[in-house]
Amino acid sequence: MATLVVATTADPASINPAKALLAMPGWLPGPTLDGGIRSFKNGDSLRLLEQDKLIIEENDLDLRWEAATGETVAELFFLSRHAAVSSRPALTIHPIGVPHLKEGDVLPQGGRPGWAAPPCPRIGAWLVLLKKLAESHNLVPEFEITLEATHHGPITTKPTMFIEIGSTEEYWGREDAARVIAQLVWEGLGRGANAAVGVWSSTTEKKVLLGLGGGHYVPRHMDIIQKEGVWVGHLISGYSLPMEDPGQTKSIITAESIGGTWKQAIKVAFDATKAAYPGGEILAHLDQKSFKSWQKNAIIDFLGKQSIKIGRPVDFC
């Protein structure tokens, strides 16, 4: 089973961590994929793909790797830059997908309407490890260590996460941040002195958080994740739950009475999360304060009709 780490020369926040990772021992040249994508291999499972196009433009790298090499891809990590209006330096991790979009919608950053990749089960554990490594390299408190909500492409079918350096050109090229990201991948996969972290096993009963609502950095979901070390599914922010306001209607609010693609987004995110965590119990955690009462009522009604359980903070302890 191969782990693919994907980087692009078009982005310093991507290629610099890749170079730092390739400086670790044991790398050998690998095959070249169609489109001139170069590869490097380390041991029997770790693979690094280096390309020249933007990452979000390269769909189906998992399937293309399998077709070219015969190796089954277990997971993908994309190294990328993060941009934010705040310009605050940050190291971020997030799942990918655009489950709220419908056919005909503009795809600003790749993907496919109504699609989400399975979230990589390592997300929660690697967030904790990333914070530890950033602190040890004196990047904290200068850099914020955070999760982001699910967003953008490229299309993949395997468990996936983006690992990013933000938030402006000044920080995208930071060598110390690049080394921390490289160390995260190396240690997180158990290539260092300690065992790998974030390895999912379906042999024991475990709960997985499916985050619904909140802003782009999902602070209330992340609070539970950091405090309890829970498994992380998709994190669907409020802007990815488009709901049509019913206005002043006095009728009872149900899932069917509220239009928009929010139901599609929840169902796609739930199914992708369930696929990533075989045997896991997926619990929807609502950022209650981010919803109006009619929104919350509609979502709760829909979750019940889909047999999706709702989890309280105490349920993840």
PDB file of C-alpha atoms in Angstrom:
ATOM      1  CA  MET A   1       0.000   0.000   0.000  1.00  0.00           C
ATOM      2  CA  ALA A   2       1.543   3.295  -1.106  1.00  0.00           C
ATOM      3  CA  THR A   3       1.362   6.669   0.606  1.00  0.00           C
ATOM      4  CA  LEU A   4       1.604   9.503  -1.934  1.00  0.00           C
ATOM      5  CA  VAL A   5       3.001  12.899  -0.961  1.00  0.00           C
ATOM      6  CA  VAL A   6       2.260  15.387  -3.741  1.00  0.00           C
ATOM      7  CA  ALA A   7       4.162  18.625  -4.346  1.00  0.00           C
ATOM      8  CA  THR A   8       4.491  21.219  -7.096  1.00  0.00           C
ATOM      9  CA  THR A   9       7.425  23.371  -8.181  1.00  0.00           C
ATOM     10  CA  ALA A  10       4.913  26.178  -8.851  1.00  0.00           C
ATOM     11  CA  ASP A  11       4.475  26.793  -5.121  1.00  0.00           C
ATOM     12  CA  PRO A  12       7.299  27.418  -2.605  1.00  0.00           C
ATOM     13  CA  ALA A  13       5.054  26.297   0.262  1.00  0.00           C
ATOM     14  CA  SER A  14       4.786  22.965  -1.545  1.00  0.00           C
ATOM     15  CA  ILE A  15       8.195  22.302  -3.065  1.00  0.00           C
ATOM     16  CA  ASN A  16      10.244  23.492  -0.073  1.00  0.00           C
ATOM     17  CA  PRO A  17       8.707  20.940   2.329  1.00  0.00           C
ATOM     18  CA  ALA A  18       9.119  18.324  -0.406  1.00  0.00           C
ATOM     19  CA  LYS A  19      12.832  19.125  -0.705  1.00  0.00           C
ATOM     20  CA  ALA A  20      13.196  18.948   3.076  1.00  0.00           C
ATOM     21  CA  LEU A  21      11.474  15.565   3.037  1.00  0.00           C
ATOM     22  CA  LEU A  22      13.720  14.317   0.235  1.00  0.00           C
ATOM     23  CA  ALA A  23      16.712  15.271   2.395  1.00  0.00           C
ATOM     24  CA  MET A  24      15.700  12.479   4.776  1.00  0.00           C
ATOM     25  CA  PRO A  25      17.555   9.157   4.275  1.00  0.00           C
ATOM     26  CA  GLY A  26      16.521   6.366   1.966  1.00  0.00           C
ATOM     27  CA  TRP A  27      15.102   8.071  -1.133  1.00  0.00           C
ATOM     28  CA  LEU A  28      15.573   6.647  -4.612  1.00  0.00           C
ATOM     29  CA  PRO A  29      14.309   7.796  -8.040  1.00  0.00           C
ATOM     30  CA  GLY A  30      10.965   6.357  -9.086  1.00  0.00           C
ATOM     31  CA  PRO A  31       9.012   6.190 -12.344  1.00  0.00           C
ATOM     32  CA  THR A  32       7.816   9.251 -14.260  1.00  0.00           C
ATOM     33  CA  LEU A  33       4.065   9.548 -14.735  1.00  0.00           C
ATOM     34  CA  ASP A  34       2.229  10.977 -17.704  1.00  0.00           C
ATOM     35  CA  GLY A  35       2.541  14.735 -17.898  1.00  0.00           C
ATOM     36  CA  GLY A  36       6.153  14.625 -16.718  1.00  0.00           C
ATOM     37  CA  ILE A  37       5.318  14.036 -13.047  1.00  0.00           C
ATOM     38  CA  ARG A  38       8.525  12.876 -11.377  1.00  0.00           C
ATOM     39  CA  SER A  39       8.504  10.454  -8.464  1.00  0.00           C
ATOM     40  CA  PHE A  40      10.761   9.312  -5.643  1.00  0.00           C
ATOM     41  CA  LYS A  41      10.372   6.256  -3.454  1.00  0.00           C
ATOM     42  CA  ASN A  42      11.360   5.504   0.120  1.00  0.00           C
ATOM     43  CA  GLY A  43      11.024   1.984   1.437  1.00  0.00           C
ATOM     44  CA  ASP A  44       8.108  -0.173   0.420  1.00  0.00           C
ATOM     45  CA  SER A  45       5.362   2.435   0.786  1.00  0.00           C
ATOM     46  CA  LEU A  46       6.359   6.121   0.876  1.00  0.00           C
ATOM     47  CA  ARG A  47       6.248   7.896  -2.490  1.00  0.00           C
ATOM     48  CA  LEU A  48       6.724  11.561  -3.404  1.00  0.00           C
ATOM     49  CA  LEU A  49       5.324  13.000  -6.635  1.00  0.00           C
ATOM     50  CA  GLU A  50       6.810  16.239  -7.957  1.00  0.00           C
ATOM     51  CA  GLN A  51       4.951  18.153 -10.657  1.00  0.00           C
ATOM     52  CA  ASP A  52       5.082  21.566 -12.279  1.00  0.00           C
ATOM     53  CA  LYS A  53       1.351  22.369 -12.530  1.00  0.00           C
ATOM     54  CA  LEU A  54      -0.869  23.617  -9.741  1.00  0.00           C
ATOM     55  CA  ILE A  55      -1.924  20.778  -7.481  1.00  0.00           C
ATOM     56  CA  ILE A  56      -5.652  21.417  -7.817  1.00  0.00           C
ATOM     57  CA  GLU A  57      -5.336  20.815 -11.577  1.00  0.00           C
ATOM     58  CA  GLU A  58      -4.033  17.253 -11.212  1.00  0.00           C
ATOM     59  CA  ASN A  59      -7.048  14.976 -10.786  1.00  0.00           C
ATOM     60  CA  ASP A  60      -6.961  11.231 -10.134  1.00  0.00           C
ATOM     61  CA  LEU A  61      -3.307  11.005  -9.143  1.00  0.00           C
ATOM     62  CA  ASP A  62      -4.158   7.976  -7.019  1.00  0.00           C
ATOM     63  CA  LEU A  63      -5.665   6.107  -9.957  1.00  0.00           C
ATOM     64  CA  ARG A  64      -2.919   7.210 -12.319  1.00  0.00           C
ATOM     65  CA  TRP A  65      -0.242   5.986  -9.906  1.00  0.00           C
ATOM     66  CA  GLU A  66      -1.958   2.645  -9.517  1.00  0.00           C
ATOM     67  CA  ALA A  67      -2.263   2.232 -13.293  1.00  0.00           C
ATOM     68  CA  ALA A  68       1.399   3.125 -13.861  1.00  0.00           C
ATOM     69  CA  THR A  69       2.961   1.089 -11.045  1.00  0.00           C
ATOM     70  CA  GLY A  70       0.529  -1.598  -9.950  1.00  0.00           C
ATOM     71  CA  GLU A  71       0.777  -0.300  -6.373  1.00  0.00           C
ATOM     72  CA  THR A  72      -2.427   0.285  -4.422  1.00  0.00           C
ATOM     73  CA  VAL A  73      -2.642   3.805  -3.002  1.00  0.00           C
ATOM     74  CA  ALA A  74      -3.660   3.965   0.659  1.00  0.00           C
ATOM     75  CA  GLU A  75      -3.656   7.744   1.198  1.00  0.00           C
ATOM     76  CA  LEU A  76      -2.541  11.070  -0.272  1.00  0.00           C
ATOM     77  CA  PHE A  77      -0.986  14.134   1.357  1.00  0.00           C
ATOM     78  CA  PHE A  78      -0.878  17.342  -0.683  1.00  0.00           C
ATOM     79  CA  LEU A  79       1.694  19.991   0.267  1.00  0.00           C
ATOM     80  CA  SER A  80       0.411  23.459  -0.528  1.00  0.00           C
ATOM     81  CA  ARG A  81       0.220  27.122   0.368  1.00  0.00           C
ATOM     82  CA  HIS A  82      -2.598  28.674   2.333  1.00  0.00           C
ATOM     83  CA  ALA A  83      -3.919  32.158   1.609  1.00  0.00           C
ATOM     84  CA  ALA A  84      -5.965  34.232   4.049  1.00  0.00           C
ATOM     85  CA  VAL A  85      -7.269  37.787   4.147  1.00  0.00           C
ATOM     86  CA  SER A  86      -5.857  38.152   7.668  1.00  0.00           C
ATOM     87  CA  SER A  87      -2.314  37.477   6.333  1.00  0.00           C
ATOM     88  CA  ARG A  88      -1.572  35.739   9.634  1.00  0.00           C
ATOM     89  CA  PRO A  89       1.151  33.076   9.406  1.00  0.00           C
ATOM     90  CA  ALA A  90      -0.361  29.630   9.812  1.00  0.00           C
ATOM     91  CA  LEU A  91       0.210  25.925   9.369  1.00  0.00           C
ATOM     92  CA  THR A  92      -3.033  24.212   8.427  1.00  0.00           C
ATOM     93  CA  ILE A  93      -4.524  20.792   7.723  1.00  0.00           C
ATOM     94  CA  HIS A  94      -7.856  20.032   6.081  1.00  0.00           C
ATOM     95  CA  PRO A  95      -9.944  17.473   4.152  1.00  0.00           C
ATOM     96  CA  ILE A  96     -10.957  18.249   0.591  1.00  0.00           C
ATOM     97  CA  GLY A  97     -14.144  18.402  -1.427  1.00  0.00           C
ATOM     98  CA  VAL A  98     -16.927  20.676  -2.673  1.00  0.00           C
ATOM     99  CA  PRO A  99     -19.989  18.700  -1.574  1.00  0.00           C
ATOM    100  CA  HIS A 100     -22.300  21.732  -1.652  1.00  0.00           C
ATOM    101  CA  LEU A 101     -21.810  22.622  -5.311  1.00  0.00           C
ATOM    102  CA  LYS A 102     -24.211  21.483  -8.021  1.00  0.00           C
ATOM    103  CA  GLU A 103     -23.774  20.793 -11.702  1.00  0.00           C
ATOM    104  CA  GLY A 104     -23.124  24.031 -13.558  1.00  0.00           C
ATOM    105  CA  ASP A 105     -21.608  25.819 -10.575  1.00  0.00           C
ATOM    106  CA  VAL A 106     -18.204  27.441 -11.026  1.00  0.00           C
ATOM    107  CA  LEU A 107     -15.356  25.419  -9.532  1.00  0.00           C
ATOM    108  CA  PRO A 108     -12.975  28.096  -8.237  1.00  0.00           C
ATOM    109  CA  GLN A 109     -10.390  25.590  -6.962  1.00  0.00           C
ATOM    110  CA  GLY A 110     -10.962  22.293  -8.687  1.00  0.00           C
ATOM    111  CA  GLY A 111     -12.876  19.216  -7.645  1.00  0.00           C
ATOM    112  CA  ARG A 112     -16.249  18.077  -8.955  1.00  0.00           C
ATOM    113  CA  PRO A 113     -19.703  19.366  -7.954  1.00  0.00           C
ATOM    114  CA  GLY A 114     -21.207  17.299  -5.158  1.00  0.00           C
ATOM    115  CA  TRP A 115     -17.953  15.451  -4.446  1.00  0.00           C
ATOM    116  CA  ALA A 116     -15.738  14.974  -1.392  1.00  0.00           C
ATOM    117  CA  ALA A 117     -12.696  12.753  -0.971  1.00  0.00           C
ATOM    118  CA  PRO A 118     -12.575  10.440   2.047  1.00  0.00           C
ATOM    119  CA  PRO A 119     -10.896  12.443   4.843  1.00  0.00           C
ATOM    120  CA  CYS A 120      -7.538  11.008   5.885  1.00  0.00           C
ATOM    121  CA  PRO A 121      -7.857   9.419   9.356  1.00  0.00           C
ATOM    122  CA  ARG A 122      -4.510  10.940  10.316  1.00  0.00           C
ATOM    123  CA  ILE A 123      -5.908  14.496  10.402  1.00  0.00           C
ATOM    124  CA  GLY A 124      -6.639  14.720  14.133  1.00  0.00           C
ATOM    125  CA  ALA A 125      -3.462  13.054  15.364  1.00  0.00           C
ATOM    126  CA  TRP A 126      -1.310  14.983  12.899  1.00  0.00           C
ATOM    127  CA  LEU A 127      -2.788  18.290  14.029  1.00  0.00           C
ATOM    128  CA  VAL A 128      -1.596  17.494  17.552  1.00  0.00           C
ATOM    129  CA  LEU A 129       1.819  16.408  16.272  1.00  0.00           C
ATOM    130  CA  LEU A 130       2.096  19.499  14.046  1.00  0.00           C
ATOM    131  CA  LYS A 131       1.524  21.777  17.013  1.00  0.00           C
ATOM    132  CA  LYS A 132       4.161  19.914  19.021  1.00  0.00           C
ATOM    133  CA  LEU A 133       6.726  20.146  16.216  1.00  0.00           C
ATOM    134  CA  ALA A 134       5.955  23.817  15.540  1.00  0.00           C
ATOM    135  CA  GLU A 135       6.454  24.634  19.219  1.00  0.00           C
ATOM    136  CA  SER A 136       9.751  22.741  19.313  1.00  0.00           C
ATOM    137  CA  HIS A 137      10.961  24.795  16.318  1.00  0.00           C
ATOM    138  CA  ASN A 138       9.835  28.076  17.918  1.00  0.00           C
ATOM    139  CA  LEU A 139       7.177  28.750  15.268  1.00  0.00           C
ATOM    140  CA  VAL A 140       4.499  29.189  17.937  1.00  0.00           C
ATOM    141  CA  PRO A 141       3.015  31.695  18.739  1.00  0.00           C
ATOM    142  CA  GLU A 142       4.086  33.383  15.479  1.00  0.00           C
ATOM    143  CA  PHE A 143       2.306  30.698  13.460  1.00  0.00           C
ATOM    144  CA  GLU A 144      -1.237  29.606  14.176  1.00  0.00           C
ATOM    145  CA  ILE A 145      -1.702  25.825  14.037  1.00  0.00           C
ATOM    146  CA  THR A 146      -5.205  25.094  12.828  1.00  0.00           C
ATOM    147  CA  LEU A 147      -7.651  22.961  10.911  1.00  0.00           C
ATOM    148  CA  GLU A 148      -9.608  24.346   7.979  1.00  0.00           C
ATOM    149  CA  ALA A 149     -13.026  23.360   6.767  1.00  0.00           C
ATOM    150  CA  THR A 150     -13.390  21.010   3.818  1.00  0.00           C
ATOM    151  CA  HIS A 151     -12.825  22.804   0.528  1.00  0.00           C
ATOM    152  CA  HIS A 152     -11.391  22.558  -3.044  1.00  0.00           C
ATOM    153  CA  GLY A 153      -9.909  19.769  -5.189  1.00  0.00           C
ATOM    154  CA  PRO A 154      -8.225  17.936  -6.848  1.00  0.00           C
ATOM    155  CA  ILE A 155     -10.344  14.846  -7.344  1.00  0.00           C
ATOM    156  CA  THR A 156      -9.107  11.710  -5.569  1.00  0.00           C
ATOM    157  CA  THR A 157     -10.824   8.519  -4.413  1.00  0.00           C
ATOM    158  CA  LYS A 158      -8.548   7.675  -1.472  1.00  0.00           C
ATOM    159  CA  PRO A 159      -8.250   9.202   2.032  1.00  0.00           C
ATOM    160  CA  THR A 160      -6.718  12.635   1.549  1.00  0.00           C
ATOM    161  CA  MET A 161      -5.573  15.726   3.396  1.00  0.00           C
ATOM    162  CA  PHE A 162      -3.889  19.007   2.533  1.00  0.00           C
ATOM    163  CA  ILE A 163      -1.005  20.287   4.657  1.00  0.00           C
ATOM    164  CA  GLU A 164      -0.375  23.981   4.104  1.00  0.00           C
ATOM    165  CA  ILE A 165       1.869  26.919   4.965  1.00  0.00           C
ATOM    166  CA  GLY A 166       0.197  30.318   5.098  1.00  0.00           C
ATOM    167  CA  SER A 167      -0.770  32.926   4.649  1.00  0.00           C
ATOM    168  CA  THR A 168       1.257  35.258   2.358  1.00  0.00           C
ATOM    169  CA  GLU A 169       4.292  35.077   0.113  1.00  0.00           C
ATOM    170  CA  GLU A 170       6.476  36.162   3.028  1.00  0.00           C
ATOM    171  CA  TYR A 171       5.667  32.908   4.834  1.00  0.00           C
ATOM    172  CA  TRP A 172       5.186  30.493   1.940  1.00  0.00           C
ATOM    173  CA  GLY A 173       8.951  30.397   1.456  1.00  0.00           C
ATOM    174  CA  ARG A 174       9.910  30.038   5.109  1.00  0.00           C
ATOM    175  CA  GLU A 175      12.483  27.265   5.369  1.00  0.00           C
ATOM    176  CA  ASP A 176      11.787  26.626   9.066  1.00  0.00           C
ATOM    177  CA  ALA A 177       8.097  26.076   8.315  1.00  0.00           C
ATOM    178  CA  ALA A 178       9.036  23.769   5.427  1.00  0.00           C
ATOM    179  CA  ARG A 179      11.227  21.678   7.733  1.00  0.00           C
ATOM    180  CA  VAL A 180       8.399  21.323  10.254  1.00  0.00           C
ATOM    181  CA  ILE A 181       6.011  20.094   7.541  1.00  0.00           C
ATOM    182  CA  ALA A 182       8.602  17.597   6.298  1.00  0.00           C
ATOM    183  CA  GLN A 183       9.186  16.369   9.841  1.00  0.00           C
ATOM    184  CA  LEU A 184       5.431  16.041  10.345  1.00  0.00           C
ATOM    185  CA  VAL A 185       5.180  13.661   7.391  1.00  0.00           C
ATOM    186  CA  TRP A 186       8.321  11.756   8.378  1.00  0.00           C
ATOM    187  CA  GLU A 187       7.434  11.300  12.037  1.00  0.00           C
ATOM    188  CA  GLY A 188       3.707  10.975  11.449  1.00  0.00           C
ATOM    189  CA  LEU A 189       4.368   7.968   9.216  1.00  0.00           C
ATOM    190  CA  GLY A 190       6.638   6.404  11.812  1.00  0.00           C
ATOM    191  CA  ARG A 191       9.851   7.008   9.891  1.00  0.00           C
ATOM    192  CA  GLY A 192      11.512   8.654  12.891  1.00  0.00           C
ATOM    193  CA  ALA A 193      12.175   7.287  16.364  1.00  0.00           C
ATOM    194  CA  ASN A 194       8.519   6.784  17.273  1.00  0.00           C
ATOM    195  CA  ALA A 195       5.616   4.795  15.874  1.00  0.00           C
ATOM    196  CA  ALA A 196       3.257   6.233  13.259  1.00  0.00           C
ATOM    197  CA  VAL A 197       0.285   8.205  14.560  1.00  0.00           C
ATOM    198  CA  GLY A 198      -3.267   8.428  13.260  1.00  0.00           C
ATOM    199  CA  VAL A 199      -3.471   4.819  12.097  1.00  0.00           C
ATOM    200  CA  TRP A 200      -7.114   3.763  11.888  1.00  0.00           C
ATOM    201  CA  SER A 201      -8.153   0.249  12.844  1.00  0.00           C
ATOM    202  CA  SER A 202     -11.710  -1.021  12.570  1.00  0.00           C
ATOM    203  CA  THR A 203     -11.121  -3.718  15.180  1.00  0.00           C
ATOM    204  CA  THR A 204     -12.170  -1.464  18.074  1.00  0.00           C
ATOM    205  CA  GLU A 205     -15.210   0.778  18.374  1.00  0.00           C
ATOM    206  CA  LYS A 206     -14.264   4.412  17.813  1.00  0.00           C
ATOM    207  CA  LYS A 207     -16.207   7.634  17.332  1.00  0.00           C
ATOM    208  CA  VAL A 208     -15.559  10.028  14.474  1.00  0.00           C
ATOM    209  CA  LEU A 209     -16.530  13.709  14.441  1.00  0.00           C
ATOM    210  CA  LEU A 210     -18.374  15.031  11.385  1.00  0.00           C
ATOM    211  CA  GLY A 211     -18.326  18.805  11.832  1.00  0.00           C
ATOM    212  CA  LEU A 212     -21.296  20.870  10.637  1.00  0.00           C
ATOM    213  CA  GLY A 213     -21.391  24.667  10.736  1.00  0.00           C
ATOM    214  CA  GLY A 214     -19.059  27.383  11.924  1.00  0.00           C
ATOM    215  CA  GLY A 215     -16.493  29.425  10.077  1.00  0.00           C
ATOM    216  CA  HIS A 216     -13.647  28.410   7.827  1.00  0.00           C
ATOM    217  CA  TYR A 217     -11.381  27.496  10.755  1.00  0.00           C
ATOM    218  CA  VAL A 218     -14.115  25.521  12.573  1.00  0.00           C
ATOM    219  CA  PRO A 219     -13.036  26.638  16.073  1.00  0.00           C
ATOM    220  CA  ARG A 220     -15.709  24.786  18.057  1.00  0.00           C
ATOM    221  CA  HIS A 221     -15.068  21.518  16.260  1.00  0.00           C
ATOM    222  CA  MET A 222     -11.324  21.990  16.637  1.00  0.00           C
ATOM    223  CA  ASP A 223     -11.671  22.636  20.355  1.00  0.00           C
ATOM    224  CA  ILE A 224     -13.101  19.150  20.844  1.00  0.00           C
ATOM    225  CA  ILE A 225     -10.557  17.598  18.494  1.00  0.00           C
ATOM    226  CA  GLN A 226      -7.595  19.141  20.318  1.00  0.00           C
ATOM    227  CA  LYS A 227      -8.869  18.468  23.822  1.00  0.00           C
ATOM    228  CA  GLU A 228     -10.041  14.915  23.257  1.00  0.00           C
ATOM    229  CA  GLY A 229      -7.857  13.723  20.390  1.00  0.00           C
ATOM    230  CA  VAL A 230     -10.888  12.464  18.469  1.00  0.00           C
ATOM    231  CA  TRP A 231     -10.936  11.086  14.945  1.00  0.00           C
ATOM    232  CA  VAL A 232     -11.785  13.710  12.343  1.00  0.00           C
ATOM    233  CA  GLY A 233     -14.183  13.413   9.442  1.00  0.00           C
ATOM    234  CA  HIS A 234     -15.285  16.131   7.072  1.00  0.00           C
ATOM    235  CA  LEU A 235     -15.629  19.639   8.478  1.00  0.00           C
ATOM    236  CA  ILE A 236     -18.425  21.410   6.626  1.00  0.00           C
ATOM    237  CA  SER A 237     -18.534  25.116   7.412  1.00  0.00           C
ATOM    238  CA  GLY A 238     -21.651  27.248   7.300  1.00  0.00           C
ATOM    239  CA  TYR A 239     -20.829  28.611   3.835  1.00  0.00           C
ATOM    240  CA  SER A 240     -20.854  25.046   2.506  1.00  0.00           C
ATOM    241  CA  LEU A 241     -24.387  24.481   3.825  1.00  0.00           C
ATOM    242  CA  PRO A 242     -26.439  26.785   1.549  1.00  0.00           C
ATOM    243  CA  MET A 243     -29.975  27.032   2.962  1.00  0.00           C
ATOM    244  CA  GLU A 244     -32.847  29.065   1.530  1.00  0.00           C
ATOM    245  CA  ASP A 245     -34.367  31.338   4.181  1.00  0.00           C
ATOM    246  CA  PRO A 246     -38.066  30.483   4.680  1.00  0.00           C
ATOM    247  CA  GLY A 247     -38.800  34.060   5.685  1.00  0.00           C
ATOM    248  CA  GLN A 248     -41.669  34.704   8.085  1.00  0.00           C
ATOM    249  CA  THR A 249     -43.486  31.440   7.461  1.00  0.00           C
ATOM    250  CA  LYS A 250     -45.179  29.971  10.529  1.00  0.00           C
ATOM    251  CA  SER A 251     -45.183  26.442   9.183  1.00  0.00           C
ATOM    252  CA  ILE A 252     -43.182  23.758  10.931  1.00  0.00           C
ATOM    253  CA  ILE A 253     -39.597  23.683   9.734  1.00  0.00           C
ATOM    254  CA  THR A 254     -38.577  20.345   8.235  1.00  0.00           C
ATOM    255  CA  ALA A 255     -35.726  19.220   6.015  1.00  0.00           C
ATOM    256  CA  GLU A 256     -38.068  19.187   3.032  1.00  0.00           C
ATOM    257  CA  SER A 257     -39.274  22.762   3.616  1.00  0.00           C
ATOM    258  CA  ILE A 258     -35.791  24.325   3.310  1.00  0.00           C
ATOM    259  CA  GLY A 259     -34.251  24.506  -0.136  1.00  0.00           C
ATOM    260  CA  GLY A 260     -30.582  24.685  -1.048  1.00  0.00           C
ATOM    261  CA  THR A 261     -27.785  22.165  -1.471  1.00  0.00           C
ATOM    262  CA  TRP A 262     -27.156  21.766   2.261  1.00  0.00           C
ATOM    263  CA  LYS A 263     -28.750  18.307   2.407  1.00  0.00           C
ATOM    264  CA  GLN A 264     -26.556  17.135  -0.460  1.00  0.00           C
ATOM    265  CA  ALA A 265     -23.468  18.539   1.280  1.00  0.00           C
ATOM    266  CA  ILE A 266     -24.233  16.724   4.539  1.00  0.00           C
ATOM    267  CA  LYS A 267     -24.992  13.409   2.838  1.00  0.00           C
ATOM    268  CA  VAL A 268     -21.883  13.510   0.639  1.00  0.00           C
ATOM    269  CA  ALA A 269     -19.679  14.473   3.615  1.00  0.00           C
ATOM    270  CA  PHE A 270     -21.179  11.719   5.773  1.00  0.00           C
ATOM    271  CA  ASP A 271     -20.757   9.027   3.114  1.00  0.00           C
ATOM    272  CA  ALA A 272     -17.144  10.039   2.418  1.00  0.00           C
ATOM    273  CA  THR A 273     -16.346  10.080   6.144  1.00  0.00           C
ATOM    274  CA  LYS A 274     -17.926   6.664   6.625  1.00  0.00           C
ATOM    275  CA  ALA A 275     -15.834   5.297   3.746  1.00  0.00           C
ATOM    276  CA  ALA A 276     -12.661   6.587   5.413  1.00  0.00           C
ATOM    277  CA  TYR A 277     -13.479   5.010   8.772  1.00  0.00           C
ATOM    278  CA  PRO A 278     -14.775   1.455   8.223  1.00  0.00           C
ATOM    279  CA  GLY A 279     -16.376   0.227  11.423  1.00  0.00           C
ATOM    280  CA  GLY A 280     -16.409   3.693  12.989  1.00  0.00           C
ATOM    281  CA  GLU A 281     -19.372   5.475  14.544  1.00  0.00           C
ATOM    282  CA  ILE A 282     -19.848   8.771  12.713  1.00  0.00           C
ATOM    283  CA  LEU A 283     -21.332  11.479  14.959  1.00  0.00           C
ATOM    284  CA  ALA A 284     -22.460  14.831  13.572  1.00  0.00           C
ATOM    285  CA  HIS A 285     -21.271  17.689  15.767  1.00  0.00           C
ATOM    286  CA  LEU A 286     -23.204  20.924  15.186  1.00  0.00           C
ATOM    287  CA  ASP A 287     -21.688  24.315  15.836  1.00  0.00           C
ATOM    288  CA  GLN A 288     -24.939  25.328  17.518  1.00  0.00           C
ATOM    289  CA  LYS A 289     -24.155  29.026  17.871  1.00  0.00           C
ATOM    290  CA  SER A 290     -23.513  29.439  14.161  1.00  0.00           C
ATOM    291  CA  PHE A 291     -27.047  28.447  13.135  1.00  0.00           C
ATOM    292  CA  LYS A 292     -30.340  30.272  13.341  1.00  0.00           C
ATOM    293  CA  SER A 293     -33.100  28.252  14.994  1.00  0.00           C
ATOM    294  CA  TRP A 294     -34.797  27.376  11.695  1.00  0.00           C
ATOM    295  CA  GLN A 295     -31.491  26.186  10.249  1.00  0.00           C
ATOM    296  CA  LYS A 296     -30.729  24.029  13.268  1.00  0.00           C
ATOM    297  CA  ASN A 297     -34.231  22.528  13.250  1.00  0.00           C
ATOM    298  CA  ALA A 298     -33.991  21.643   9.566  1.00  0.00           C
ATOM    299  CA  ILE A 299     -30.546  20.075   9.962  1.00  0.00           C
ATOM    300  CA  ILE A 300     -31.573  18.035  13.006  1.00  0.00           C
ATOM    301  CA  ASP A 301     -34.670  16.830  11.137  1.00  0.00           C
ATOM    302  CA  PHE A 302     -32.570  15.811   8.145  1.00  0.00           C
ATOM    303  CA  LEU A 303     -29.963  14.010  10.273  1.00  0.00           C
ATOM    304  CA  GLY A 304     -32.700  12.027  11.965  1.00  0.00           C
ATOM    305  CA  LYS A 305     -34.256  11.008   8.666  1.00  0.00           C
ATOM    306  CA  GLN A 306     -30.836   9.907   7.395  1.00  0.00           C
ATOM    307  CA  SER A 307     -30.139   7.944  10.618  1.00  0.00           C
ATOM    308  CA  ILE A 308     -27.074  10.095  11.269  1.00  0.00           C
ATOM    309  CA  LYS A 309     -26.420  10.365  14.984  1.00  0.00           C
ATOM    310  CA  ILE A 310     -25.798  13.735  16.625  1.00  0.00           C
ATOM    311  CA  GLY A 311     -22.918  13.936  19.082  1.00  0.00           C
ATOM    312  CA  ARG A 312     -22.495  16.336  21.981  1.00  0.00           C
ATOM    313  CA  PRO A 313     -19.023  17.390  23.187  1.00  0.00           C
ATOM    314  CA  VAL A 314     -19.256  14.890  26.036  1.00  0.00           C
ATOM    315  CA  ASP A 315     -19.845  12.063  23.552  1.00  0.00           C
ATOM    316  CA  PHE A 316     -16.334  12.469  22.171  1.00  0.00           C
ATOM    317  CA  CYS A 317     -14.596  12.253  25.550  1.00  0.00           C
TER     318      CYS A 317
END
